[in-house]
mmCIF file of C-alpha atoms in Angstrom:
data_model
loop_
_atom_site.group_PDB
_atom_site.id
_atom_site.type_symbol
_atom_site.label_atom_id
_atom_site.label_comp_id
_atom_site.label_asym_id
_atom_site.label_seq_id
_atom_site.Cartn_x
_atom_site.Cartn_y
_atom_site.Cartn_z
ATOM 1 C CA SER A 1 8.758 -18.630 1.974
ATOM 2 C CA GLN A 2 8.805 -14.936 1.152
ATOM 3 C CA LYS A 3 8.660 -12.560 4.072
ATOM 4 C CA ILE A 4 8.733 -8.824 4.669
ATOM 5 C CA GLU A 5 9.379 -8.043 8.311
ATOM 6 C CA GLN A 6 8.750 -4.794 10.113
ATOM 7 C CA ASN A 7 8.855 -4.434 13.865
ATOM 8 C CA SER A 8 5.423 -5.159 15.339
ATOM 9 C CA GLU A 9 6.175 -3.135 18.461
ATOM 10 C CA ALA A 10 5.456 0.580 18.325
ATOM 11 C CA LEU A 11 8.454 2.886 18.406
ATOM 12 C CA ASN A 12 8.004 5.537 21.093
ATOM 13 C CA ILE A 13 10.396 8.420 20.633
ATOM 14 C CA GLN A 14 10.934 11.820 22.148
ATOM 15 C CA GLU A 15 10.229 14.855 19.991
ATOM 16 C CA GLY A 16 13.381 16.107 18.270
ATOM 17 C CA LYS A 17 15.092 12.709 18.200
ATOM 18 C CA THR A 18 15.668 10.543 15.141
ATOM 19 C CA ALA A 19 13.289 7.640 14.594
ATOM 20 C CA THR A 20 14.742 4.659 12.742
ATOM 21 C CA LEU A 21 12.582 1.884 11.315
ATOM 22 C CA THR A 22 13.749 -1.379 9.769
ATOM 23 C CA CYS A 23 12.353 -3.394 6.872
ATOM 24 C CA ASN A 24 13.911 -6.828 6.396
ATOM 25 C CA TYR A 25 12.967 -9.212 3.625
ATOM 26 C CA THR A 26 13.731 -12.800 2.704
ATOM 27 C CA ASN A 27 13.397 -14.681 -0.563
ATOM 28 C CA TYR A 28 12.754 -11.498 -2.493
ATOM 29 C CA SER A 29 14.993 -9.682 -4.937
ATOM 30 C CA PRO A 30 13.284 -6.315 -5.219
ATOM 31 C CA ALA A 31 14.184 -3.900 -7.947
ATOM 32 C CA TYR A 32 12.656 -1.049 -5.955
ATOM 33 C CA LEU A 33 11.531 -0.381 -2.454
ATOM 34 C CA GLN A 34 8.946 2.183 -1.380
ATOM 35 C CA TRP A 35 7.929 3.652 1.962
ATOM 36 C CA TYR A 36 4.410 4.858 2.790
ATOM 37 C CA ARG A 37 2.812 6.566 5.755
ATOM 38 C CA GLN A 38 -0.630 5.478 6.973
ATOM 39 C CA ASP A 39 -2.773 7.283 9.522
ATOM 40 C CA PRO A 40 -5.557 5.384 11.337
ATOM 41 C CA GLY A 41 -8.562 4.710 9.125
ATOM 42 C CA ARG A 42 -6.977 6.309 6.064
ATOM 43 C CA GLY A 43 -5.211 5.223 2.906
ATOM 44 C CA PRO A 44 -1.399 5.122 2.757
ATOM 45 C CA VAL A 45 0.510 8.103 1.423
ATOM 46 C CA PHE A 46 3.684 7.663 -0.612
ATOM 47 C CA LEU A 47 6.893 9.001 0.939
ATOM 48 C CA LEU A 48 10.004 7.716 -0.832
ATOM 49 C CA LEU A 49 11.134 5.276 -3.503
ATOM 50 C CA ILE A 50 14.645 3.823 -3.744
ATOM 51 C CA ARG A 51 16.121 1.670 -6.480
ATOM 52 C CA GLU A 52 18.293 -1.408 -5.949
ATOM 53 C CA ASN A 53 21.367 0.404 -7.264
ATOM 54 C CA GLU A 54 20.860 3.362 -4.903
ATOM 55 C CA LYS A 55 22.269 3.303 -1.403
ATOM 56 C CA GLU A 56 20.427 6.258 0.058
ATOM 57 C CA LYS A 57 17.572 8.651 -0.707
ATOM 58 C CA ARG A 58 16.535 11.791 1.144
ATOM 59 C CA LYS A 59 13.473 13.983 1.227
ATOM 60 C CA GLU A 60 13.340 16.817 3.730
ATOM 61 C CA ARG A 61 13.606 15.141 7.188
ATOM 62 C CA LEU A 62 13.282 11.634 5.773
ATOM 63 C CA LYS A 63 16.097 9.321 4.746
ATOM 64 C CA VAL A 64 15.929 5.796 3.329
ATOM 65 C CA THR A 65 18.772 3.335 2.834
ATOM 66 C CA PHE A 66 18.661 0.112 0.840
ATOM 67 C CA ASP A 67 21.174 -2.698 1.362
ATOM 68 C CA THR A 68 20.513 -5.561 -1.048
ATOM 69 C CA THR A 69 23.287 -7.646 0.535
ATOM 70 C CA LEU A 70 21.729 -7.450 3.999
ATOM 71 C CA LYS A 71 18.244 -7.520 2.433
ATOM 72 C CA GLN A 72 17.300 -4.544 4.521
ATOM 73 C CA SER A 73 16.014 -1.004 4.264
ATOM 74 C CA LEU A 74 16.249 1.579 7.023
ATOM 75 C CA PHE A 75 13.858 4.525 7.252
ATOM 76 C CA HIS A 76 14.882 7.537 9.313
ATOM 77 C CA ILE A 77 12.840 10.517 10.483
ATOM 78 C CA THR A 78 15.153 13.206 11.805
ATOM 79 C CA ALA A 79 14.045 15.907 14.240
ATOM 80 C CA SER A 80 10.824 13.978 14.801
ATOM 81 C CA GLN A 81 7.608 15.863 15.566
ATOM 82 C CA PRO A 82 4.309 14.711 17.093
ATOM 83 C CA ALA A 83 2.765 15.104 13.623
ATOM 84 C CA ASP A 84 5.065 12.287 12.440
ATOM 85 C CA SER A 85 3.112 9.826 14.605
ATOM 86 C CA ALA A 86 1.686 7.239 12.210
ATOM 87 C CA THR A 87 2.285 3.756 10.859
ATOM 88 C CA TYR A 88 4.996 3.427 8.231
ATOM 89 C CA LEU A 89 4.808 0.700 5.594
ATOM 90 C CA CYS A 90 7.581 -0.631 3.419
ATOM 91 C CA ALA A 91 6.697 -2.135 0.047
ATOM 92 C CA LEU A 92 8.803 -4.171 -2.358
ATOM 93 C CA ASP A 93 8.549 -4.025 -6.132
ATOM 94 C CA MET A 94 10.176 -7.098 -7.609
ATOM 95 C CA ARG A 95 10.198 -6.284 -11.267
ATOM 96 C CA GLY A 96 9.682 -2.579 -11.444
ATOM 97 C CA ASN A 97 6.143 -3.213 -12.675
ATOM 98 C CA ASN A 98 4.487 -1.623 -9.669
ATOM 99 C CA ARG A 99 3.077 -4.831 -8.275
ATOM 100 C CA LEU A 100 3.929 -4.178 -4.623
ATOM 101 C CA ALA A 101 4.291 -6.539 -1.667
ATOM 102 C CA PHE A 102 3.714 -4.699 1.620
ATOM 103 C CA GLY A 103 5.058 -5.240 5.097
ATOM 104 C CA LYS A 104 2.678 -5.054 8.062
ATOM 105 C CA GLY A 105 3.899 -1.628 9.051
ATOM 106 C CA ASN A 106 5.615 -0.171 12.096
ATOM 107 C CA GLN A 107 3.887 2.379 14.313
ATOM 108 C CA VAL A 108 5.777 5.473 15.439
ATOM 109 C CA VAL A 109 4.634 7.566 18.394
ATOM 110 C CA VAL A 110 6.436 10.865 18.889
ATOM 111 C CA ILE A 111 6.124 12.115 22.462
ATOM 112 C CA PRO A 112 6.078 15.899 22.930
ATOM 113 C CA ASP B 1 -8.921 18.765 -7.278
ATOM 114 C CA GLY B 2 -7.344 15.497 -8.434
ATOM 115 C CA GLY B 3 -7.414 12.265 -6.535
ATOM 116 C CA ILE B 4 -9.053 8.948 -5.881
ATOM 117 C CA THR B 5 -12.475 8.599 -4.382
ATOM 118 C CA GLN B 6 -13.962 5.511 -2.816
ATOM 119 C CA SER B 7 -17.520 5.155 -1.749
ATOM 120 C CA PRO B 8 -19.049 4.512 0.595
ATOM 121 C CA LYS B 9 -16.699 4.959 3.557
ATOM 122 C CA TYR B 10 -18.609 2.363 5.605
ATOM 123 C CA LEU B 11 -20.652 -0.513 4.211
ATOM 124 C CA PHE B 12 -22.690 -3.116 6.009
ATOM 125 C CA ARG B 13 -24.024 -6.255 4.374
ATOM 126 C CA LYS B 14 -25.623 -9.511 5.320
ATOM 127 C CA GLU B 15 -23.778 -12.725 4.661
ATOM 128 C CA GLY B 16 -24.611 -14.219 1.283
ATOM 129 C CA GLN B 17 -25.037 -10.881 -0.498
ATOM 130 C CA ASN B 18 -22.755 -9.574 -3.197
ATOM 131 C CA VAL B 19 -21.552 -6.017 -2.710
ATOM 132 C CA THR B 20 -19.775 -3.608 -5.067
ATOM 133 C CA LEU B 21 -17.220 -1.069 -3.886
ATOM 134 C CA SER B 22 -16.683 2.010 -5.985
ATOM 135 C CA CYS B 23 -13.298 3.475 -6.982
ATOM 136 C CA GLU B 24 -12.916 6.513 -9.239
ATOM 137 C CA GLN B 25 -9.785 8.492 -10.149
ATOM 138 C CA ASN B 26 -9.309 11.706 -12.086
ATOM 139 C CA LEU B 27 -5.516 11.537 -12.180
ATOM 140 C CA ASN B 28 -5.451 10.125 -15.717
ATOM 141 C CA HIS B 29 -3.575 7.103 -14.401
ATOM 142 C CA ASP B 30 -3.379 3.941 -16.469
ATOM 143 C CA ALA B 31 -2.954 1.466 -13.614
ATOM 144 C CA MET B 32 -5.380 0.779 -10.782
ATOM 145 C CA TYR B 33 -5.257 -1.617 -7.860
ATOM 146 C CA TRP B 34 -7.424 -3.102 -5.124
ATOM 147 C CA TYR B 35 -5.971 -4.089 -1.767
ATOM 148 C CA ARG B 36 -7.413 -5.561 1.364
ATOM 149 C CA GLN B 37 -6.117 -4.672 4.841
ATOM 150 C CA ASP B 38 -6.943 -6.635 7.971
ATOM 151 C CA PRO B 39 -6.046 -5.480 11.514
ATOM 152 C CA GLY B 40 -2.330 -5.826 12.146
ATOM 153 C CA GLN B 41 -1.758 -7.039 8.601
ATOM 154 C CA GLY B 42 -0.082 -5.601 5.567
ATOM 155 C CA LEU B 43 -1.938 -4.678 2.428
ATOM 156 C CA ARG B 44 -2.703 -7.655 0.223
ATOM 157 C CA LEU B 45 -3.282 -7.268 -3.505
ATOM 158 C CA ILE B 46 -6.653 -8.488 -4.766
ATOM 159 C CA TYR B 47 -6.713 -7.377 -8.412
ATOM 160 C CA TYR B 48 -4.912 -4.870 -10.577
ATOM 161 C CA SER B 49 -5.435 -3.362 -13.983
ATOM 162 C CA GLN B 50 -2.742 -1.919 -16.223
ATOM 163 C CA ILE B 51 -5.078 -0.659 -18.913
ATOM 164 C CA VAL B 52 -8.759 -0.362 -19.762
ATOM 165 C CA ASN B 53 -10.516 -3.687 -20.402
ATOM 166 C CA ASP B 54 -7.640 -5.652 -18.896
ATOM 167 C CA PHE B 55 -7.015 -6.835 -15.337
ATOM 168 C CA GLN B 56 -5.010 -9.494 -13.519
ATOM 169 C CA LYS B 57 -5.475 -11.442 -10.324
ATOM 170 C CA GLY B 58 -3.402 -10.487 -7.355
ATOM 171 C CA ASP B 59 -2.484 -12.656 -4.400
ATOM 172 C CA ILE B 60 -5.984 -13.109 -2.952
ATOM 173 C CA ALA B 61 -8.451 -12.847 -5.857
ATOM 174 C CA GLU B 62 -10.734 -15.716 -4.842
ATOM 175 C CA GLY B 63 -14.245 -14.490 -4.056
ATOM 176 C CA TYR B 64 -13.726 -11.125 -5.761
ATOM 177 C CA SER B 65 -14.386 -9.764 -9.236
ATOM 178 C CA VAL B 66 -13.538 -6.508 -11.003
ATOM 179 C CA SER B 67 -14.179 -4.647 -14.233
ATOM 180 C CA ARG B 68 -12.299 -1.863 -16.010
ATOM 181 C CA GLU B 69 -14.611 -0.442 -18.646
ATOM 182 C CA LYS B 70 -13.383 3.121 -18.208
ATOM 183 C CA LYS B 71 -9.957 4.490 -17.402
ATOM 184 C CA GLU B 72 -11.356 6.388 -14.416
ATOM 185 C CA SER B 73 -13.241 3.554 -12.774
ATOM 186 C CA PHE B 74 -12.285 0.201 -11.250
ATOM 187 C CA PRO B 75 -15.161 -1.228 -9.167
ATOM 188 C CA LEU B 76 -14.638 -4.269 -6.960
ATOM 189 C CA THR B 77 -17.388 -6.787 -6.278
ATOM 190 C CA VAL B 78 -17.123 -8.865 -3.128
ATOM 191 C CA THR B 79 -19.112 -11.988 -3.840
ATOM 192 C CA SER B 80 -20.791 -14.368 -1.444
ATOM 193 C CA ALA B 81 -17.992 -16.819 -2.231
ATOM 194 C CA GLN B 82 -15.510 -14.691 -0.277
ATOM 195 C CA LYS B 83 -15.270 -16.528 3.035
ATOM 196 C CA ASN B 84 -14.122 -13.668 5.219
ATOM 197 C CA PRO B 85 -15.118 -10.398 3.538
ATOM 198 C CA THR B 86 -15.064 -8.081 6.560
ATOM 199 C CA ALA B 87 -12.019 -5.850 6.039
ATOM 200 C CA PHE B 88 -10.740 -2.407 5.054
ATOM 201 C CA TYR B 89 -10.568 -2.134 1.260
ATOM 202 C CA LEU B 90 -8.187 0.272 -0.422
ATOM 203 C CA CYS B 91 -8.095 1.333 -4.054
ATOM 204 C CA ALA B 92 -4.951 2.837 -5.578
ATOM 205 C CA SER B 93 -3.703 4.099 -8.914
ATOM 206 C CA SER B 94 -0.362 4.801 -10.527
ATOM 207 C CA THR B 95 0.847 6.431 -13.704
ATOM 208 C CA GLY B 96 1.749 3.114 -15.227
ATOM 209 C CA THR B 97 3.514 -0.152 -14.643
ATOM 210 C CA ARG B 98 6.495 -0.043 -16.970
ATOM 211 C CA ARG B 99 8.705 1.074 -14.128
ATOM 212 C CA ALA B 100 8.296 1.857 -10.485
ATOM 213 C CA TYR B 101 5.819 4.625 -9.760
ATOM 214 C CA GLU B 102 4.317 5.813 -6.526
ATOM 215 C CA GLN B 103 0.814 4.611 -5.835
ATOM 216 C CA TYR B 104 -1.926 7.030 -4.864
ATOM 217 C CA PHE B 105 -4.469 5.590 -2.457
ATOM 218 C CA GLY B 106 -8.093 6.386 -1.865
ATOM 219 C CA PRO B 107 -9.580 6.886 1.620
ATOM 220 C CA GLY B 108 -10.764 3.276 1.828
ATOM 221 C CA THR B 109 -14.078 1.488 2.389
ATOM 222 C CA ARG B 110 -14.630 -0.436 5.591
ATOM 223 C CA LEU B 111 -16.877 -3.402 4.825
ATOM 224 C CA THR B 112 -18.623 -5.305 7.584
ATOM 225 C CA VAL B 113 -20.487 -8.492 6.751
ATOM 226 C CA THR B 114 -22.638 -10.108 9.416
#
């Protein structure tokens, strides 16, 4: 069966350190992968999109990698700040038609 | 000020009643989506629409219905046939669907059915 796995345990990290989140998938062959941020009780906000032929994408303090051989994406927040505390969702786009399959999300708590 | 609006933020209904959730966007986006989110779960696609007067079922369409009469509007009706309707409902839009685009989400409607 198809699965998108994100760590169910919250990641607690000290301010200033790098937070790294993992998104693993099975029985999917995504053309694109997206990362979103969701705060409690609010809608997700788009962060980054990476294509299957791209290894890495950066935006300010954020970095995403995409390894189609390992079927894995890593999401990094460098120099983390308390304001980065949120749940981060990965989403797969199989055909590039914007029909997304979402993981359950991984909570990040940045400790001042 | 462009964006997606959903109303109301909280909605309470008795079991057996149909209820319609509103979603409006002024981003001039062609595609619109409805998702459902349950505690500790990922977003699940209910319905999506790529263009006015056209829509497709998502992964969990049973018990739901939609319409897309205007580009700006994509209301979702939760019918009495939906067995477990209590959830957080999210509407989203994107520029199109011919390639990967970011999705813009509304603030959500939390529906409670008792």
